[in-house]
Coordinates of C-alpha atoms in Angstrom, one line a residue:
M1 CA 14.3 -27.3 -157.5
N2 CA 11.3 -29.6 -157.3
L3 CA 9.3 -31.0 -160.1
S4 CA 6.1 -29.2 -159.3
L5 CA 7.9 -25.9 -159.6
A6 CA 9.4 -27.0 -162.9
L7 CA 6.0 -27.9 -164.2
A8 CA 4.4 -24.7 -163.0
T9 CA 7.1 -22.7 -164.8
A10 CA 6.9 -24.8 -167.9
A11 CA 3.2 -24.0 -168.1
L12 CA 4.0 -20.4 -168.9
L13 CA 6.3 -21.3 -171.7
T14 CA 3.6 -21.5 -174.3
A15 CA 5.7 -19.9 -177.0
Q16 CA 8.5 -22.5 -177.0
P17 CA 10.1 -23.2 -180.4
S18 CA 9.2 -26.5 -182.1
T19 CA 11.4 -29.5 -181.1
L20 CA 11.0 -30.9 -184.6
P21 CA 14.0 -30.8 -186.9
P22 CA 14.1 -28.1 -189.7
G23 CA 11.9 -29.0 -192.6
H24 CA 9.9 -31.6 -190.7
P25 CA 6.2 -31.8 -192.0
V26 CA 3.6 -30.1 -189.8
I27 CA 1.9 -32.6 -187.4
P28 CA -1.8 -31.8 -187.3
P29 CA -3.3 -31.3 -183.8
G30 CA -4.7 -34.5 -182.3
T31 CA -2.4 -36.8 -184.3
T32 CA -1.7 -39.9 -182.3
A33 CA 1.3 -42.3 -182.4
S34 CA 0.8 -45.6 -184.2
P35 CA 1.8 -48.7 -182.2
A36 CA 2.7 -50.5 -185.5
T37 CA 5.4 -48.0 -186.3
S38 CA 7.2 -47.8 -183.0
G39 CA 5.5 -44.8 -181.7
M40 CA 5.6 -42.7 -184.9
P41 CA 2.6 -40.9 -186.3
E42 CA 0.7 -42.6 -189.2
G43 CA 2.5 -42.0 -192.5
H44 CA 5.8 -41.2 -190.9
P45 CA 8.8 -42.4 -192.9
P46 CA 10.5 -45.5 -191.5
T47 CA 13.4 -44.9 -189.1
E48 CA 16.6 -46.8 -189.1
G49 CA 16.2 -47.8 -185.5
A50 CA 14.3 -46.8 -182.5
A51 CA 15.8 -46.1 -179.1
P52 CA 14.6 -48.7 -176.6
S53 CA 12.4 -47.5 -173.8
I54 CA 13.8 -47.5 -170.3
S55 CA 11.7 -48.3 -167.3
P56 CA 12.5 -46.6 -164.0
E57 CA 13.7 -50.0 -162.6
Q58 CA 16.5 -50.1 -165.2
L59 CA 18.0 -46.8 -164.1
P60 CA 21.2 -47.0 -162.1
P61 CA 21.0 -46.3 -158.3
G62 CA 20.9 -42.6 -157.6
H63 CA 19.8 -41.6 -161.1
P64 CA 17.5 -38.5 -161.1
P65 CA 13.9 -39.2 -161.8
M66 CA 12.9 -39.3 -165.5
S67 CA 9.9 -37.5 -166.9
G68 CA 7.3 -39.1 -169.1
T69 CA 9.3 -38.0 -172.1
G70 CA 12.4 -40.0 -171.0
R71 CA 14.2 -36.8 -170.1
A72 CA 15.3 -35.6 -166.7
P73 CA 13.3 -32.6 -165.3
P74 CA 14.9 -29.3 -166.2
S75 CA 17.4 -27.8 -163.8
A76 CA 17.0 -24.3 -162.3
E77 CA 19.6 -22.9 -164.7
E78 CA 17.8 -24.4 -167.7
L79 CA 14.5 -23.0 -166.5
L80 CA 16.0 -19.5 -166.0
R81 CA 17.4 -19.6 -169.5
Q82 CA 13.9 -20.5 -170.8
L83 CA 12.2 -17.8 -168.7
D84 CA 14.7 -15.1 -169.7
S85 CA 14.2 -15.9 -173.4
T86 CA 10.4 -15.8 -173.1
E87 CA 9.2 -12.5 -174.4
G88 CA 6.5 -10.7 -172.4
L89 CA 6.6 -13.2 -169.6
A90 CA 6.5 -10.6 -166.8
D91 CA 3.3 -9.1 -168.3
R92 CA 1.3 -12.3 -168.6
E93 CA -1.6 -13.1 -166.3
K94 CA -0.6 -15.7 -163.7
T95 CA -2.2 -17.4 -160.8
F96 CA -0.8 -16.8 -157.3
E97 CA 0.9 -20.2 -157.3
I98 CA 2.7 -19.7 -160.7
A99 CA 3.8 -16.1 -159.9
A100 CA 5.1 -17.2 -156.5
S101 CA 7.0 -20.2 -158.0
L102 CA 8.7 -17.9 -160.5
G103 CA 9.6 -15.4 -157.8
R104 CA 11.0 -18.1 -155.6
L105 CA 13.0 -19.5 -158.5
Y106 CA 14.6 -16.1 -159.1
Y107 CA 15.1 -15.4 -155.4
V108 CA 17.0 -18.6 -154.5
N109 CA 19.2 -17.9 -157.5
G110 CA 20.2 -14.5 -156.3
R111 CA 18.2 -12.5 -158.9
N112 CA 16.3 -10.3 -156.5
A113 CA 15.0 -7.7 -158.9
E114 CA 13.2 -10.3 -161.1
A115 CA 12.2 -12.1 -157.9
S116 CA 10.5 -9.0 -156.6
T117 CA 8.5 -8.5 -159.8
Y118 CA 7.0 -11.9 -159.7
L119 CA 6.5 -12.0 -155.9
Q120 CA 4.6 -8.7 -156.1
Q121 CA 2.4 -10.2 -158.8
A122 CA 1.6 -13.1 -156.5
L123 CA 0.8 -10.8 -153.6
A124 CA -1.5 -8.7 -155.9
R125 CA -3.5 -11.9 -156.6
A126 CA -4.0 -12.4 -152.9
Q127 CA -4.7 -8.8 -152.0
P128 CA -8.5 -9.2 -152.0
T129 CA -8.2 -12.0 -149.5
R130 CA -5.9 -10.0 -147.3
E131 CA -8.3 -7.0 -147.3
L132 CA -11.2 -9.4 -146.5
F133 CA -9.3 -10.8 -143.5
L134 CA -8.4 -7.4 -142.1
A135 CA -12.0 -6.2 -142.5
Q136 CA -13.6 -9.4 -140.9
R137 CA -11.1 -9.4 -138.0
K138 CA -12.0 -5.8 -137.3
K139 CA -15.6 -6.7 -137.2
L140 CA -14.9 -9.4 -134.6
G141 CA -13.4 -6.8 -132.3
K142 CA -11.8 -8.5 -129.3
A143 CA -13.1 -11.9 -130.2
T144 CA -10.5 -14.5 -131.2
V145 CA -10.4 -15.6 -134.8
P146 CA -11.2 -19.3 -134.9
T147 CA -9.0 -21.9 -136.6
A148 CA -9.8 -23.1 -140.1
E149 CA -10.7 -26.5 -138.6
A150 CA -13.0 -25.1 -136.0
A151 CA -14.7 -23.0 -138.7
G152 CA -15.0 -26.0 -141.1
C153 CA -13.3 -24.3 -144.0
G154 CA -12.6 -27.7 -145.6
F155 CA -9.4 -26.6 -147.4
T156 CA -7.1 -29.2 -148.9
P157 CA -3.3 -28.9 -148.8
N158 CA -3.0 -28.0 -152.5
M159 CA -6.0 -25.8 -152.9
P160 CA -5.3 -22.6 -154.8
V161 CA -5.1 -19.5 -152.7
E162 CA -7.6 -17.7 -154.8
D163 CA -10.1 -20.5 -154.4
M164 CA -9.7 -20.4 -150.7
G165 CA -10.2 -16.6 -150.8
A166 CA -13.4 -17.1 -152.7
A167 CA -14.7 -19.5 -150.1
A168 CA -13.9 -17.0 -147.4
Q169 CA -15.7 -14.3 -149.4
A170 CA -18.8 -16.5 -149.7
R171 CA -18.8 -16.8 -145.9
A172 CA -18.6 -13.1 -145.5
K173 CA -21.6 -12.5 -147.9
K174 CA -23.6 -14.9 -145.7
G175 CA -22.8 -12.8 -142.6
D176 CA -20.5 -15.5 -141.1
T177 CA -17.9 -13.0 -139.9
A178 CA -15.9 -15.5 -137.7
G179 CA -15.9 -18.1 -140.4
A180 CA -14.9 -15.6 -143.1
A181 CA -12.0 -14.4 -140.9
A182 CA -10.9 -18.0 -140.2
C183 CA -11.0 -19.1 -143.8
A184 CA -9.3 -15.9 -145.1
R185 CA -6.5 -16.3 -142.5
A186 CA -5.9 -19.9 -143.6
A187 CA -5.8 -18.8 -147.2
L188 CA -3.1 -16.2 -146.3
A189 CA -0.7 -18.8 -144.8
P190 CA 1.3 -19.3 -148.0
V191 CA 0.8 -15.6 -148.9
L192 CA 2.7 -14.5 -145.8
D193 CA 5.7 -16.7 -146.7
V194 CA 5.8 -15.0 -150.1
A195 CA 5.5 -11.6 -148.5
V196 CA 8.5 -12.3 -146.3
M197 CA 10.5 -13.4 -149.3
Q198 CA 9.5 -10.2 -151.1
A199 CA 10.7 -8.2 -148.2
N200 CA 14.0 -10.1 -148.1
A201 CA 14.4 -9.5 -151.9
L202 CA 13.9 -5.8 -151.4
Y203 CA 16.4 -5.7 -148.6
L204 CA 19.0 -7.5 -150.7
S205 CA 18.3 -5.0 -153.5
N206 CA 19.3 -2.2 -151.1
D207 CA 15.8 -0.9 -150.8
S208 CA 15.5 -0.9 -147.0
G209 CA 12.6 1.5 -146.9
K210 CA 10.3 -0.7 -149.0
A211 CA 11.6 -3.8 -147.1
L212 CA 10.4 -2.3 -143.8
V213 CA 7.0 -1.6 -145.3
A214 CA 6.8 -5.2 -146.6
Y215 CA 7.7 -6.6 -143.2
D216 CA 5.1 -4.3 -141.5
A217 CA 2.5 -5.6 -144.0
V218 CA 3.1 -9.2 -142.8
L219 CA 2.9 -8.2 -139.2
E220 CA -0.4 -6.4 -139.8
V221 CA -1.9 -9.8 -140.6
E222 CA 0.1 -11.9 -138.2
P223 CA 1.7 -9.8 -135.4
L224 CA 3.8 -12.7 -134.1
H225 CA 5.2 -14.0 -137.4
E226 CA 8.6 -15.1 -136.3
E227 CA 10.7 -14.4 -139.4
A228 CA 9.0 -11.0 -140.1
L229 CA 9.4 -10.0 -136.4
Y230 CA 13.1 -10.8 -136.4
A231 CA 13.9 -9.4 -139.8
R232 CA 12.1 -6.1 -139.2
A233 CA 13.8 -5.7 -135.8
A234 CA 17.2 -6.4 -137.3
L235 CA 16.6 -4.0 -140.2
L236 CA 15.5 -1.2 -137.8
F237 CA 18.6 -1.7 -135.7
E238 CA 20.8 -1.7 -138.7
T239 CA 19.3 1.3 -140.6
K240 CA 18.0 3.5 -137.8
G241 CA 20.7 3.1 -135.2
D242 CA 20.4 6.7 -134.0
D243 CA 16.6 6.9 -133.9
V244 CA 15.7 6.0 -130.3
A245 CA 12.0 5.4 -131.1
A246 CA 12.9 3.0 -133.9
L247 CA 15.5 1.3 -131.7
K248 CA 12.8 0.7 -129.1
K249 CA 10.6 -0.9 -131.7
A250 CA 13.6 -3.1 -132.7
G251 CA 14.0 -4.1 -129.1
E252 CA 10.3 -5.0 -128.8
G253 CA 10.6 -7.2 -131.9
F254 CA 13.7 -9.1 -130.6
E255 CA 12.0 -9.5 -127.2
A256 CA 8.8 -10.9 -128.9
V257 CA 10.9 -13.5 -130.8
A258 CA 12.8 -14.6 -127.7
T259 CA 9.6 -14.9 -125.6
T260 CA 7.2 -16.4 -128.2
Y261 CA 9.7 -18.8 -129.8
P262 CA 12.1 -19.8 -127.0
D263 CA 13.1 -23.0 -128.8
S264 CA 13.8 -21.3 -132.2
F265 CA 17.4 -21.0 -133.5
R266 CA 16.8 -17.3 -133.6
A267 CA 16.0 -17.1 -129.8
P268 CA 19.7 -16.9 -128.5
M269 CA 20.6 -14.1 -130.9
A270 CA 17.3 -12.3 -130.2
K271 CA 18.1 -12.3 -126.5
R272 CA 21.6 -10.9 -127.1
M273 CA 20.2 -8.3 -129.4
V274 CA 17.7 -7.2 -126.8
A275 CA 20.6 -6.4 -124.4
L276 CA 22.5 -4.6 -127.2
V277 CA 19.4 -2.5 -128.2
E278 CA 18.9 -1.5 -124.5
E279 CA 22.5 -0.4 -124.2
T280 CA 22.2 1.6 -127.5
V281 CA 19.0 3.3 -126.4
K282 CA 20.5 4.1 -123.0
A283 CA 23.4 5.8 -124.8
G284 CA 21.1 7.8 -127.0
G285 CA 21.9 6.0 -130.3
R286 CA 24.6 4.0 -132.0
K287 CA 26.9 7.0 -132.6
Q288 CA 26.8 8.0 -129.0
L289 CA 27.3 4.3 -127.9
L290 CA 30.4 4.0 -130.1
A291 CA 31.8 7.3 -128.9
S292 CA 31.2 6.2 -125.3
R293 CA 33.0 2.9 -125.9
A294 CA 35.9 4.6 -127.6
E295 CA 36.2 7.0 -124.6
D296 CA 36.1 4.1 -122.2
R297 CA 38.7 2.3 -124.1
R298 CA 40.9 5.4 -124.2
I299 CA 40.6 5.8 -120.4
R300 CA 41.4 2.1 -119.8
L301 CA 44.5 2.3 -122.0
S302 CA 45.7 5.5 -120.3
Q303 CA 45.3 3.9 -116.9
A304 CA 46.7 0.5 -117.7
P305 CA 50.0 -0.4 -115.9
A306 CA 53.1 -0.5 -118.0
A307 CA 53.7 -4.2 -117.1
A308 CA 50.4 -5.3 -118.5
A309 CA 50.6 -8.4 -120.6
P310 CA 51.0 -7.4 -124.3
D311 CA 48.8 -10.2 -125.5
A312 CA 46.0 -9.7 -122.9
P313 CA 42.7 -10.1 -124.9
R314 CA 40.4 -7.2 -125.0
P315 CA 36.6 -7.7 -124.8
L316 CA 35.1 -8.4 -128.1
S317 CA 31.4 -8.3 -129.1
Q318 CA 30.0 -11.8 -129.5
E319 CA 27.5 -11.1 -132.4
M320 CA 26.8 -13.7 -135.0
V321 CA 25.1 -13.7 -138.4
D322 CA 21.5 -14.9 -138.8
A323 CA 21.4 -18.7 -139.2
V324 CA 19.4 -19.8 -142.3
K325 CA 17.7 -23.0 -143.2
G326 CA 20.0 -25.4 -144.9
T327 CA 19.4 -27.1 -148.2
E328 CA 20.4 -30.4 -149.7
R329 CA 24.1 -30.4 -150.5
T330 CA 24.3 -31.8 -154.0
P331 CA 27.6 -31.9 -155.9
E332 CA 26.2 -29.4 -158.4
L333 CA 25.2 -27.0 -155.7
E334 CA 28.6 -27.3 -154.0
Q335 CA 30.4 -26.7 -157.3
G336 CA 28.3 -23.7 -158.1
L337 CA 28.9 -22.1 -154.7
A338 CA 32.6 -22.7 -154.9
K339 CA 32.6 -20.9 -158.3
L340 CA 30.8 -18.0 -156.8
V341 CA 33.4 -17.7 -154.1
D342 CA 36.2 -17.8 -156.6
E343 CA 34.5 -15.1 -158.7
G344 CA 33.9 -13.0 -155.6
E345 CA 37.6 -13.0 -154.8
E346 CA 38.4 -11.9 -158.3
L347 CA 35.9 -9.1 -158.0
L348 CA 37.4 -8.0 -154.7
A349 CA 40.9 -7.8 -156.1
K350 CA 39.5 -5.6 -158.9
G351 CA 37.8 -3.3 -156.4
Q352 CA 34.3 -4.3 -157.6
Y353 CA 33.0 -4.6 -154.1
Q354 CA 29.2 -4.4 -154.9
E355 CA 29.5 -7.2 -157.5
A356 CA 31.5 -9.3 -155.1
L357 CA 28.9 -8.8 -152.3
A358 CA 26.2 -10.0 -154.7
N359 CA 28.2 -13.3 -155.1
Y360 CA 28.7 -13.8 -151.4
T361 CA 25.0 -13.1 -150.5
R362 CA 24.2 -16.1 -152.7
V363 CA 26.7 -18.3 -150.9
V364 CA 26.4 -17.5 -147.2
P365 CA 22.7 -18.4 -146.8
F366 CA 23.6 -22.0 -148.0
Q367 CA 27.0 -22.2 -146.4
P368 CA 27.1 -20.1 -143.2
E369 CA 30.1 -22.1 -142.1
N370 CA 32.2 -21.2 -145.3
G371 CA 35.1 -19.2 -143.9
R372 CA 36.2 -17.9 -147.3
A373 CA 32.7 -16.6 -148.1
K374 CA 32.3 -15.0 -144.6
A375 CA 35.7 -13.3 -145.0
G376 CA 34.9 -12.1 -148.5
M377 CA 31.5 -10.8 -147.6
A378 CA 32.9 -9.0 -144.6
W379 CA 35.7 -7.3 -146.6
A380 CA 33.2 -6.3 -149.3
L381 CA 30.9 -4.6 -146.7
V382 CA 33.9 -2.9 -145.0
S383 CA 35.1 -1.6 -148.4
L384 CA 31.6 -0.3 -149.2
E385 CA 31.3 1.3 -145.7
R386 CA 27.9 -0.4 -145.1
P387 CA 26.3 0.1 -141.7
M388 CA 26.3 -3.7 -141.0
A389 CA 30.0 -4.0 -141.9
V390 CA 31.1 -3.8 -138.2
R391 CA 28.9 -6.7 -137.3
V392 CA 29.7 -9.0 -140.2
W393 CA 33.5 -8.2 -139.9
G394 CA 33.4 -8.9 -136.2
V395 CA 31.8 -12.4 -136.8
A396 CA 34.4 -13.2 -139.5
V397 CA 37.3 -12.2 -137.4
Q398 CA 36.1 -14.0 -134.3
T399 CA 35.0 -17.2 -135.9
D400 CA 37.6 -17.7 -138.6
P401 CA 40.4 -15.1 -138.5
L402 CA 42.7 -17.4 -140.6
S403 CA 40.3 -17.2 -143.5
V404 CA 40.4 -13.4 -143.2
E405 CA 44.2 -13.5 -143.3
T406 CA 44.2 -15.9 -146.2
L407 CA 41.9 -13.6 -148.1
G408 CA 44.7 -11.0 -147.9
D409 CA 47.1 -13.5 -149.4
T410 CA 44.6 -14.1 -152.3
L411 CA 44.2 -10.4 -152.9
K412 CA 47.9 -9.9 -153.0
A413 CA 48.4 -12.9 -155.4
K414 CA 45.8 -11.3 -157.7
G415 CA 47.6 -8.0 -157.8
D416 CA 45.7 -6.1 -155.1
D417 CA 48.7 -5.3 -152.8
K418 CA 46.9 -2.2 -151.4
G419 CA 43.8 -4.1 -150.5
A420 CA 45.8 -7.0 -149.0
K421 CA 47.7 -4.6 -146.7
A422 CA 44.6 -2.7 -145.6
L423 CA 42.9 -6.0 -144.8
W424 CA 45.8 -7.3 -142.7
E425 CA 46.2 -4.0 -140.9
K426 CA 42.5 -4.1 -139.9
L427 CA 42.8 -7.7 -138.9
A428 CA 45.8 -6.9 -136.7
T429 CA 43.9 -4.0 -135.1
D430 CA 40.7 -5.8 -134.5
A431 CA 42.1 -9.1 -133.4
P432 CA 45.2 -8.3 -131.2
D433 CA 45.0 -11.8 -129.7
Y434 CA 45.1 -13.5 -133.1
P435 CA 47.2 -16.8 -132.7
N436 CA 49.0 -16.2 -136.1
K437 CA 50.0 -12.7 -135.1
A438 CA 53.7 -13.2 -135.9
S439 CA 53.0 -14.2 -139.5
L440 CA 50.6 -11.3 -139.9
Q441 CA 53.1 -8.8 -138.5
A442 CA 55.7 -10.2 -140.9
K443 CA 53.4 -9.6 -143.9
L444 CA 53.0 -6.0 -142.7
G445 CA 56.7 -5.6 -142.5
K446 CA 56.7 -4.9 -138.7

């Protein structure tokens, strides 16, 4: 949580309660502190002692920066509490930057419904600029939209989106189609990031249909936007696995990512997804592919010699979850994530799989290597019978099967004997070459 976001959010909290103690006289507007009375307003009763001021140089090493009031900037949790208690905040007029900051704050804290509200408000502020760009680009026809530098837009790094949009609109009124398109496109750079975040929030809120529309809107402006291309392709593959036309679009998206961004961390997975999509299309859809694989497996097993090694590994898919950008690992963040994992396991043991999944979706983006979180998220998806359960479960079993087995121990310890047994049975079935197989069989009483 950076200070600029904290300040932007605080700007909305105009109805904060007074910080003066109960019964304190009203301080008229414009009253200034008197140097002769240790910073107190004129006429203020004498105090028994004033706290000495502390300069930044006197702070111990590693101390968080202090604001001008001598207090540390508010934490994300404190800001959320203030925002939640501010009546009518969602209905207030906001600039693009403030609405986007609020949406981002809620988004990174796993509150996707609230995030979507504010992110949509930000996008609405930028909608005229978006429409202007699409119209001017259409006028250009096959001509390339120039860069903002080439067009001489003169935008500064912190220039508000709406001011940049106004500058582009002025170019359009003068008949400068190329310049208007260039400046409008430059103004939309931060808007596209917000639009992708909005699409992600919709997906995490189980609204895949609106998420697809949101990703399409980003790609309408920037057809080669890496994150939107990849996310849209993945969502099409996940939700429309039996729609061959949609699968082909997914394949095109993965191919574009792999070709356009060969050095991206998404490129290796995109290449593998291209092959999987091609296989799925060739089979006529996911159901047909799974049925074909099951039949092939049945034939292989029926033809296998009796002396075949019992521990011979069977081919396993090598899928992996999307890598996400890391964040600074502060002790507070680590403690908060650990608490979410503990709570997730409690919820799993109680059969509250949707609530548990919400916890894990807040942990895994920050700790993709967390075996407990991967195992818990996989089991929640399996229990909810979600389309992506097979993929996530496969990743958890292949990368950290011990954490999956240990989750069963945790469920059993928390009283969920049935859930523990079901998890172990699935692990034994899906990982026949599991090194700790003997222990797993013992737990199953075999």
